[in-house]
CSV table of C-alpha atoms and ligand atoms in Angstrom, one decimal:
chain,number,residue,atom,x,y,z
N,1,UNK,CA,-73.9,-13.8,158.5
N,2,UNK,CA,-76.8,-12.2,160.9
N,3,UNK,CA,-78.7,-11.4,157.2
N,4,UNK,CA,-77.9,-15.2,156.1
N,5,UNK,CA,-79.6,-16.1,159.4
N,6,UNK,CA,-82.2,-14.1,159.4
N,7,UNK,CA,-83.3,-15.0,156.4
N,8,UNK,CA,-83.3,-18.7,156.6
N,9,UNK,CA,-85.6,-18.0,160.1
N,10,UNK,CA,-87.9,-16.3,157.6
N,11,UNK,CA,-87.8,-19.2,155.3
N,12,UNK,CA,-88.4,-21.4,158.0
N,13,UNK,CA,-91.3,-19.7,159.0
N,14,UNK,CA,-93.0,-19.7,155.6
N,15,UNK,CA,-92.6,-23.0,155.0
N,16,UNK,CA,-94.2,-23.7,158.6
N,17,UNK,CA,-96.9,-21.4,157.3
N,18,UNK,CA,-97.3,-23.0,154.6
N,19,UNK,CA,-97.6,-26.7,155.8
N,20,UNK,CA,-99.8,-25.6,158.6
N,21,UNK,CA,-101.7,-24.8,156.0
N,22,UNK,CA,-101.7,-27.8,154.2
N,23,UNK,CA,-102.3,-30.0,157.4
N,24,UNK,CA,-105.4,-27.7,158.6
N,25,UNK,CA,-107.2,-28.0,155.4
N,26,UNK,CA,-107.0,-31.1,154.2
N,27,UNK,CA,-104.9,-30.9,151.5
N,28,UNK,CA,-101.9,-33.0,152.6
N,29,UNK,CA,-104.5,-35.9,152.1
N,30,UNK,CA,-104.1,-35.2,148.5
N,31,UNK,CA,-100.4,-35.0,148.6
N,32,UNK,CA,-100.6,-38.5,150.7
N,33,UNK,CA,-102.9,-39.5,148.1
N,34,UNK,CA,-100.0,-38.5,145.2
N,35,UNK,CA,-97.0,-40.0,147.3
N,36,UNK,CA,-98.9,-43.2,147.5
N,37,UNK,CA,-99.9,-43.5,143.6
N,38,UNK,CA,-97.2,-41.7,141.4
N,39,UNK,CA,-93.1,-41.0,141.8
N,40,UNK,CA,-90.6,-39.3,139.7
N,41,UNK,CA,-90.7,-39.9,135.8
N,42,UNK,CA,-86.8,-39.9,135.6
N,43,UNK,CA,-84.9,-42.0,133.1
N,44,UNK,CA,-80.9,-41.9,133.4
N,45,UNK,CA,-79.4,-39.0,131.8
N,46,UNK,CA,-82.6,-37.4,130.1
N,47,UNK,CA,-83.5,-36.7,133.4
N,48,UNK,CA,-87.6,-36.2,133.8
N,49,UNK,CA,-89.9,-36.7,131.1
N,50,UNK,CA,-93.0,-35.5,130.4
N,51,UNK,CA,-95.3,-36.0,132.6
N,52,UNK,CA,-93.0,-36.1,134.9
N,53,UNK,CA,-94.9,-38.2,137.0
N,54,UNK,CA,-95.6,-42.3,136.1
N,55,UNK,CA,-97.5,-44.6,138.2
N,56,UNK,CA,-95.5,-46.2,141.1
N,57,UNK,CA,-95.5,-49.9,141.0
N,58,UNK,CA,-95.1,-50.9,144.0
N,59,UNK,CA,-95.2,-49.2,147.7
N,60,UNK,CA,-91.9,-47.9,149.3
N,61,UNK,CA,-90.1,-48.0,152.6
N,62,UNK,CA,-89.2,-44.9,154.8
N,63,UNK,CA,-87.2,-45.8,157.7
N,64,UNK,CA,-87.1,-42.9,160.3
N,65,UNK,CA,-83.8,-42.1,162.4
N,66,UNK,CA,-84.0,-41.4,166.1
N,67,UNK,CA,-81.2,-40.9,168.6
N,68,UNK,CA,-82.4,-39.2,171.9
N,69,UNK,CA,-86.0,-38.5,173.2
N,70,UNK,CA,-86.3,-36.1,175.8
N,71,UNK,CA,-86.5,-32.7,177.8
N,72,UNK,CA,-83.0,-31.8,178.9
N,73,UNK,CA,-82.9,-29.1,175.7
N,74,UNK,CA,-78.7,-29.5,176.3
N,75,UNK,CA,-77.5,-28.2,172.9
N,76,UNK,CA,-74.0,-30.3,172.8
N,77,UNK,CA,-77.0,-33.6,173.1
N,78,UNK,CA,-79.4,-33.1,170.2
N,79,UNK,CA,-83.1,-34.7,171.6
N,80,UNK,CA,-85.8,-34.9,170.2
N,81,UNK,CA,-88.5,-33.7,172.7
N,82,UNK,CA,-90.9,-35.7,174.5
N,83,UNK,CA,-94.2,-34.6,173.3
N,84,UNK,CA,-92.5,-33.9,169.9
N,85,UNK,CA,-91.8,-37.7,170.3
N,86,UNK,CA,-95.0,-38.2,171.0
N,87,UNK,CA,-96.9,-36.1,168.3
N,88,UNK,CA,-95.0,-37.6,165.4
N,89,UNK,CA,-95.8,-41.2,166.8
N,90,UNK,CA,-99.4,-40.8,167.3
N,91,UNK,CA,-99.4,-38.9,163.5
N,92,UNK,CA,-97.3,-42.0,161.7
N,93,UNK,CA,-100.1,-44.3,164.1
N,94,UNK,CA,-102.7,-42.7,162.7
N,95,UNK,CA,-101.5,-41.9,158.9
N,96,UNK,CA,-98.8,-44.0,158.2
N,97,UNK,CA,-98.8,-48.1,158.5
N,98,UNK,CA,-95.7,-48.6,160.7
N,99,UNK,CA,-94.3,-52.2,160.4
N,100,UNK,CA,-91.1,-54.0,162.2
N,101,UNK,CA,-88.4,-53.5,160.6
N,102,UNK,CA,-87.1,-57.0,159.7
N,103,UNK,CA,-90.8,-57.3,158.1
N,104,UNK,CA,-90.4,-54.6,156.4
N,105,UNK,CA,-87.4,-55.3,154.7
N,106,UNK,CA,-88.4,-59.0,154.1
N,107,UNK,CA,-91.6,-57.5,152.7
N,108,UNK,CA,-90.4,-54.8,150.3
N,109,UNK,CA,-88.6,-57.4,148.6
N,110,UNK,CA,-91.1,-59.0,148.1
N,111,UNK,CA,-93.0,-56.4,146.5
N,112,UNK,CA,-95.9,-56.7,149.2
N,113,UNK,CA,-95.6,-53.7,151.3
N,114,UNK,CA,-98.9,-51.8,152.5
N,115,UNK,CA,-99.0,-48.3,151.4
N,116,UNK,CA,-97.5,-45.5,153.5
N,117,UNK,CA,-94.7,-48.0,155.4
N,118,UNK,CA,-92.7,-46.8,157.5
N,119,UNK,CA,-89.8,-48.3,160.4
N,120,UNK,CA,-89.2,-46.4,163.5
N,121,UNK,CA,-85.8,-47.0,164.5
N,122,UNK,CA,-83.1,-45.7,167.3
N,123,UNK,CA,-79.1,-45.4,167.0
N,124,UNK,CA,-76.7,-46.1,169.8
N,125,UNK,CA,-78.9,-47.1,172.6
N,126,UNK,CA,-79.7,-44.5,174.8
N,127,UNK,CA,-81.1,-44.7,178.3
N,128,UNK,CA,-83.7,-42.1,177.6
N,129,UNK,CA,-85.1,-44.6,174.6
N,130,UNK,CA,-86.3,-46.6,177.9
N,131,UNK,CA,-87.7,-43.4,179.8
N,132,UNK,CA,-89.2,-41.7,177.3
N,133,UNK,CA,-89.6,-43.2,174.1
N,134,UNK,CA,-90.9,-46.8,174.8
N,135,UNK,CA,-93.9,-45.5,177.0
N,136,UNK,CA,-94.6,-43.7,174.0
N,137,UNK,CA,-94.5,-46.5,171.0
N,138,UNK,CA,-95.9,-49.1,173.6
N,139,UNK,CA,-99.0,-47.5,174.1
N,140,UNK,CA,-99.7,-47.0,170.5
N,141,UNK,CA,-98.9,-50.4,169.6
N,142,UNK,CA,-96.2,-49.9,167.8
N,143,UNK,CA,-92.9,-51.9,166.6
N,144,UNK,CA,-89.6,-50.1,166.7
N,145,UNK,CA,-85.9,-51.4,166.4
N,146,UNK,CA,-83.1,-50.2,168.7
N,147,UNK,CA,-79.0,-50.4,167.5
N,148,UNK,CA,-76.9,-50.9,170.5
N,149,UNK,CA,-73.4,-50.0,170.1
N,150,UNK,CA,-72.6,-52.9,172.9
N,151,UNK,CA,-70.2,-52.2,175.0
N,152,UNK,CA,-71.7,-48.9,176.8
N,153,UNK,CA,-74.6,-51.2,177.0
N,154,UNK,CA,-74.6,-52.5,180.7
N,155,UNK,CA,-71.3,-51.1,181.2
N,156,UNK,CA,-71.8,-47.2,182.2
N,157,UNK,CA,-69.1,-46.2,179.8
N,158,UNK,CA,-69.5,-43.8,177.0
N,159,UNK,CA,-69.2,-43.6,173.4
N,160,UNK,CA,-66.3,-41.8,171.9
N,161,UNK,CA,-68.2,-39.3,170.3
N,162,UNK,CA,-70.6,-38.5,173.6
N,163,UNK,CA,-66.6,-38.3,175.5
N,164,UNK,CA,-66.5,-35.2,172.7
N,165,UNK,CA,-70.0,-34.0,173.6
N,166,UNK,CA,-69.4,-33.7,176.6
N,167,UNK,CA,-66.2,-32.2,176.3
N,168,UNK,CA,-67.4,-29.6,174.8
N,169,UNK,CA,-70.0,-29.0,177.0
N,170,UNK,CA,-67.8,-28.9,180.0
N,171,UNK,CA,-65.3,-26.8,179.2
N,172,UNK,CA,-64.9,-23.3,180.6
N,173,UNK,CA,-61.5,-22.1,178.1
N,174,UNK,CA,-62.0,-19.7,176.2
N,175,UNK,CA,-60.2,-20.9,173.5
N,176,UNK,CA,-58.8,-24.4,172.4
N,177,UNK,CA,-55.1,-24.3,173.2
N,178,UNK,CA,-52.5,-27.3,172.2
N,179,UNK,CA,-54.8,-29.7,169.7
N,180,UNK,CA,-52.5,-29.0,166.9
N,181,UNK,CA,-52.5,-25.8,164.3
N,182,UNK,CA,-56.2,-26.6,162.4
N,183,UNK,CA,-58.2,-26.2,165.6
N,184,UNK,CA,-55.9,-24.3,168.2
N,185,UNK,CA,-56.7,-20.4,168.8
N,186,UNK,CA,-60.3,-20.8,168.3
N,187,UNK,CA,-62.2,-19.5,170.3
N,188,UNK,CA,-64.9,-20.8,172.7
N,189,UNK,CA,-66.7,-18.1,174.3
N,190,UNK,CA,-70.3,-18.6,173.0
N,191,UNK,CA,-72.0,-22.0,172.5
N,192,UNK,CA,-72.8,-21.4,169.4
N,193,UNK,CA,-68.3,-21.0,168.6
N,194,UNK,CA,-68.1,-24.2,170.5
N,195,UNK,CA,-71.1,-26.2,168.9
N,196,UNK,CA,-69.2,-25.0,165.7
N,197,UNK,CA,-66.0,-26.2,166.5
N,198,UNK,CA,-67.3,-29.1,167.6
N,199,UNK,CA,-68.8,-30.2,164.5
N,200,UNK,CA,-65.0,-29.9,162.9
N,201,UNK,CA,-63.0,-31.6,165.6
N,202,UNK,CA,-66.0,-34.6,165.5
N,203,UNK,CA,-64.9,-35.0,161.2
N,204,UNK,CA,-61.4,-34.7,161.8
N,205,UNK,CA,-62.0,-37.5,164.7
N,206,UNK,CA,-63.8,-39.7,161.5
N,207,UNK,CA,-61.1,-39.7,159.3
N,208,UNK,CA,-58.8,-41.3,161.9
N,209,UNK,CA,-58.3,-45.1,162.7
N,210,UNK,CA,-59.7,-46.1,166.5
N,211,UNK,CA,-56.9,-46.4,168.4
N,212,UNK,CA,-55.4,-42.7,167.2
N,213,UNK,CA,-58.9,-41.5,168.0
N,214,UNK,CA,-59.2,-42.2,171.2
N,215,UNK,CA,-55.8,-41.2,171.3
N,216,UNK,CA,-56.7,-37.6,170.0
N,217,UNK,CA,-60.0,-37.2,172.2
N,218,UNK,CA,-57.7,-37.8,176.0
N,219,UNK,CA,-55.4,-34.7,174.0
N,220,UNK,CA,-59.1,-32.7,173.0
N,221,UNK,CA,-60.1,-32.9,176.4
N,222,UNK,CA,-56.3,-31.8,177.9
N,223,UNK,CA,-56.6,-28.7,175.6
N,224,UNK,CA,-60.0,-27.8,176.4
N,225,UNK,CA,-59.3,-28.2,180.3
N,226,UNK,CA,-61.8,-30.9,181.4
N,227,UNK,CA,-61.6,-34.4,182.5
N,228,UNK,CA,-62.4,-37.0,180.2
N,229,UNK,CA,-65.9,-38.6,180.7
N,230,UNK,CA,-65.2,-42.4,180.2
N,231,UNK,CA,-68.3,-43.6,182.1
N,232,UNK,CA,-71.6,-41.8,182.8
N,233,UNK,CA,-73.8,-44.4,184.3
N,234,UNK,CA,-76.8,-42.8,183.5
N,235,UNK,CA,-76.6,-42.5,179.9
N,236,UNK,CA,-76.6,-45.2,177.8
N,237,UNK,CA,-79.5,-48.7,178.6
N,238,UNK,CA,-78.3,-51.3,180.6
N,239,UNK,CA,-79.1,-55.1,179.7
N,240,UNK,CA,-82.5,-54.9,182.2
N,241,UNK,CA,-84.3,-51.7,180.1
N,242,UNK,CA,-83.3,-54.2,176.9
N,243,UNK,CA,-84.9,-56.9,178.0
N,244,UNK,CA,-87.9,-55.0,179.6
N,245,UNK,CA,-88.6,-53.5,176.0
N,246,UNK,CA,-88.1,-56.5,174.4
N,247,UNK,CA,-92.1,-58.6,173.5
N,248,UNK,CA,-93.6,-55.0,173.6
N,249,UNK,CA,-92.7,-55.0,169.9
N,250,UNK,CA,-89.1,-53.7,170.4
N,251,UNK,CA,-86.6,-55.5,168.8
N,252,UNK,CA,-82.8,-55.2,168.6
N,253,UNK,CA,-80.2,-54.8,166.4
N,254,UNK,CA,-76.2,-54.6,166.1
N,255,UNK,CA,-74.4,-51.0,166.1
N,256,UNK,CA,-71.2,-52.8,166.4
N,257,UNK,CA,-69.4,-52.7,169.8
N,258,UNK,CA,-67.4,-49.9,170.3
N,259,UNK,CA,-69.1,-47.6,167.6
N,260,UNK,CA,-65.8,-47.2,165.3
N,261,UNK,CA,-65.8,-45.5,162.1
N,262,UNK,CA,-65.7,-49.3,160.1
N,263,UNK,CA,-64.3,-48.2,156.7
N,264,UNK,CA,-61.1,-47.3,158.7
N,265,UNK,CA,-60.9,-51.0,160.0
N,266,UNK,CA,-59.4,-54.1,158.1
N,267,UNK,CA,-61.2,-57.2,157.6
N,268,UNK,CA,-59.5,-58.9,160.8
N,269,UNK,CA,-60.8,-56.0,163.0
N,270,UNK,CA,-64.1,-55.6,161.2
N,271,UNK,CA,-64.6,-59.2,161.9
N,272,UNK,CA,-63.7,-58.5,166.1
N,273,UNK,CA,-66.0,-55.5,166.0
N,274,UNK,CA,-69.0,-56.9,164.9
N,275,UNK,CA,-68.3,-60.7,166.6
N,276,UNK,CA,-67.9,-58.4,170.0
N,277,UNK,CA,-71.6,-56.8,169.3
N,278,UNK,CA,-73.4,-59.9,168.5
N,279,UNK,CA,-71.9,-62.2,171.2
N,280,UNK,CA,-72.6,-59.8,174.1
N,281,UNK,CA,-76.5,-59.4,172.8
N,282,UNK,CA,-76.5,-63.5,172.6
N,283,UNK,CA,-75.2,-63.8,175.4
N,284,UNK,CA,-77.4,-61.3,177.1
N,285,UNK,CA,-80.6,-62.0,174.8
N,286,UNK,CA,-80.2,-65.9,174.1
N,287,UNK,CA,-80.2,-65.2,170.1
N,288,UNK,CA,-77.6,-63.2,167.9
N,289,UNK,CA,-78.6,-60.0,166.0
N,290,UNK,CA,-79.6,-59.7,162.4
N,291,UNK,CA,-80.3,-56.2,161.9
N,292,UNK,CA,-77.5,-53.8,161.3
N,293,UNK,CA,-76.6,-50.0,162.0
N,294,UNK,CA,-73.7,-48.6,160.0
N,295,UNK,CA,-71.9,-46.4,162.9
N,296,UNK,CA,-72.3,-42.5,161.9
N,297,UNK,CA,-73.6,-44.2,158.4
N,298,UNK,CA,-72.4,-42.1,154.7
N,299,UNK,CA,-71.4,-44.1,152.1
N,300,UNK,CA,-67.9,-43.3,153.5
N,301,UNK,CA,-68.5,-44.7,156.6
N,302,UNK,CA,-68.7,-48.7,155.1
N,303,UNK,CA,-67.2,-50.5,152.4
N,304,UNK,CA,-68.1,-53.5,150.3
N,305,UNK,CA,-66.3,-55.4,152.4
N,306,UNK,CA,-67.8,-54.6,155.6
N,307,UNK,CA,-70.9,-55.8,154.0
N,308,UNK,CA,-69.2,-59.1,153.2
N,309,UNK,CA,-68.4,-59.6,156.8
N,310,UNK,CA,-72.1,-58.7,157.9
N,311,UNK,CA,-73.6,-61.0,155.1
N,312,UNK,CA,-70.7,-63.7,156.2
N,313,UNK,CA,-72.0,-62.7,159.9
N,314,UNK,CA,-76.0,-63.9,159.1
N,315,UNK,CA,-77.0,-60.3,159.0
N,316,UNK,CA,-80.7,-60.3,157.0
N,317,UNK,CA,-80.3,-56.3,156.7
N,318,UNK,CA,-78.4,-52.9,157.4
N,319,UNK,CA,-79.3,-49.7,157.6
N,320,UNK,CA,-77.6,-46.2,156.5
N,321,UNK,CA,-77.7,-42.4,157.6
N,322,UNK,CA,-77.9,-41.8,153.6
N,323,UNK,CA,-81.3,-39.8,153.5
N,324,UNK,CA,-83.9,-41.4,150.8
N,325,UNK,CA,-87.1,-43.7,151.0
N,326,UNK,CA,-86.4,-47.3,150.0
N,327,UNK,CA,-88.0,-48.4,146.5
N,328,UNK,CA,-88.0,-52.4,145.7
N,329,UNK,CA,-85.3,-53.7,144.3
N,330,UNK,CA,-83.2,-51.6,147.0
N,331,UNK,CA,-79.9,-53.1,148.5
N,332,UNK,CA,-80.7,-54.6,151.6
N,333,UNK,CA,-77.2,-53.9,152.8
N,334,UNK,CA,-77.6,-50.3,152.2
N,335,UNK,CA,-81.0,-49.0,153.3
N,336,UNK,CA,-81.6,-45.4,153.2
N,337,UNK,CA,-83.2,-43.6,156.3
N,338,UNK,CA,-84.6,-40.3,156.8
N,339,UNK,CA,-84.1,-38.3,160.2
N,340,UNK,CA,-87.5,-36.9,162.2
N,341,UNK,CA,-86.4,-33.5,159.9
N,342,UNK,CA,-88.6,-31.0,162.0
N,343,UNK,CA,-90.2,-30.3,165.4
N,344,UNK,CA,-93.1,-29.2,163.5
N,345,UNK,CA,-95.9,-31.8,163.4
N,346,UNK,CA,-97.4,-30.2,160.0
N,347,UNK,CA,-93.5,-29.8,158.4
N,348,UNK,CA,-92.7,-33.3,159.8
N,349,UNK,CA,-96.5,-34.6,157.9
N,350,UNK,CA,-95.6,-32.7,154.6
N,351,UNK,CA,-91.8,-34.0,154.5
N,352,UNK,CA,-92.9,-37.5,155.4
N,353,UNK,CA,-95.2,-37.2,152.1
N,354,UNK,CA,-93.3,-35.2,150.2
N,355,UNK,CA,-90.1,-37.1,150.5
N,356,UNK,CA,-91.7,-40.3,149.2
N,357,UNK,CA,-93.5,-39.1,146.7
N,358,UNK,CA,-90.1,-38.1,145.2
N,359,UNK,CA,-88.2,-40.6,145.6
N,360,UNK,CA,-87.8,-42.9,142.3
N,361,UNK,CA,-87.1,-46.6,142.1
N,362,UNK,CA,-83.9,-48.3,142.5
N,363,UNK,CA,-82.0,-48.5,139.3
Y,401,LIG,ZN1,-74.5,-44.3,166.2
């Protein structure tokens, strides 16, 4: 296990190396240059052809995932870093063209994208998209879209999977005790052990219809020992930060109300859900959503007939957590995104390139 790790560091480090390398000399500008000309020569089953390479017809979307911006370096909270934050911005400012999303999506139908496009957007809804990332995009100009799961908007309360966070987090047992024979006897003692176990109890916890999950995280946090964190008024943006973002090129979008797992709803509750989200942001922003965050966001996550409700809904768009760059022709009800990936400004430039220079066009 140590040897496993210990060589993925060394990886790590050579391909930091490596795109360091890259950025410093100049070279990246030729692999910008290749990502913004070519893409994969691949042709169904045959796979890639000789050249490998054909001319790309027409620019592509990248759509980059954030969730939390800041310094608190708590490891049950994933962040990404403030002057990480910053550094990628000012890079995608400088190299990239960033556009609105809704334009961007309007636009890549239309086959009139600029080159290097990319969409900055934020799941959930976080206070610390306020703080620490709208300073940021503001004074570089540019446009980002924030989900808000709505009803920890305004409200103080928490999201079911920040309730296991911070379970987690809290918890001083040594071992998880009384949450049924796949999770109880392990053991707890290290961060790393409870990060881990984390991880399982959060997939379990997405398999499972709302109302048992909810059920399941008040009996997680009796076997872990801790009191359930319902509200935290601190985390999540109230209605004021929304509307203080919004005309400085922020715009907002539905990430349903309660954040539910939506393939495990019916129609009838899928319908409530996503009702729920859009009339609270009308009512609180005078006009009714039309941009779209799957919650959590695989393929498993959504079905075809959640996408009937959100086209039925007036919904122009929705976005995924399935990792890819968006060709024309894509499904505007199933947009791929791509996370920030790395910490490493050259690593984060050579991904951004790399990634879109091998994507290939929609079937
Ligand atoms: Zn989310």
């Amino acid at each position: 296990m140590e040897d496993g790790r210990a060589l993925a560091n060394m990886r790590s480090k050579m391909i930091r190396l490596a795109c360091t390398g890259l950025y410093v000399s100049g070279a990246l500008a030729l692999l910008r240059w290749c990502a913004k000309r070519m893409m994969p020569a691949a042709h169904g089953a045959a796979g890639a052809v000789f050249p490998f390479v054909m001319k790309r017809r027409a620019p592509s979307l990248q759509i980059l995932t954030y969730h939390r911006v800041n310094d608190e370096h708590d490891p049950f909270f994933p962040a990404t870093p403030v002057d990480v934050f910053e550094k990628q911005m000012a890079y995608v400012a400088r190299r990239h063209h960033v556009c609105a999303l809704d334009e961007a999506v309007e636009r890549l139908r239309l086959g009139d994208l600029p080159d290097h496009a990319v969409a900055i957007t934020f799941d959930d809804g976080y206070r610390d998209n306020y703080l620490h990332a709208f300073p940021v995009v503001k004074s570089l100009s540019l446009p980002m879209t924030i989900f808000l799961a709505t009803d920890a908007i305004g409200t103080g309360r928490t999201l079911w999977h920040d309730r296991v966070f911070s379970a987690f987090r809290d918890t001083a047992a040594p071992a998880i005790r009384g949450f049924g024979p796949a999770f109880d006897g392990a053991s707890l003692r290290t961060v790393r052990e409870r990060i881990g176990v984390m991880g399982q109890v959060l997939a379990s916890l997405r398999q499972v219809h709302d109302d048992e999950r909810n059920r399941r995280i008040t009996e997680l946090c009796r076997a872990l020992e801790v009191r359930e964190r319902v509200e935290d008024p601190e985390l999540m943006l109230t209605w004021d930060d929304v509307k203080r973002m919004r005309g400085h090129g922020v715009s907002f979008g539905s990430h349903t109300a309660s954040h539910p797992i939506l393939s495990r709803l019916s129609r009838q509750e899928t319908v409530a859900e996503i009702e729920r989200s859009c009339a609270a942001m009308e009512r609180h922003l005078g006009e009714r959503p039309v941009l779209f965050a799957y919650p959590n966001g695989t393929k498993a996550d959504f079905t075809d007939m959640t996408k009937d409700v959100l086209k039925a809904s007036g919904f122009r768009c929705a976005v995924t957590t399935e990792f890819g760059v968006n060709e024309p022709g894509a499904d505007r009800f199933e947009l791929k995104r791509g996370r920030p990936w790395e910490e490493h400004l050259p690593t984060f430039a050579f991904k951004l390139s790399w990634y879109r220079l091998m994507s290939s066009h929609a079937a």
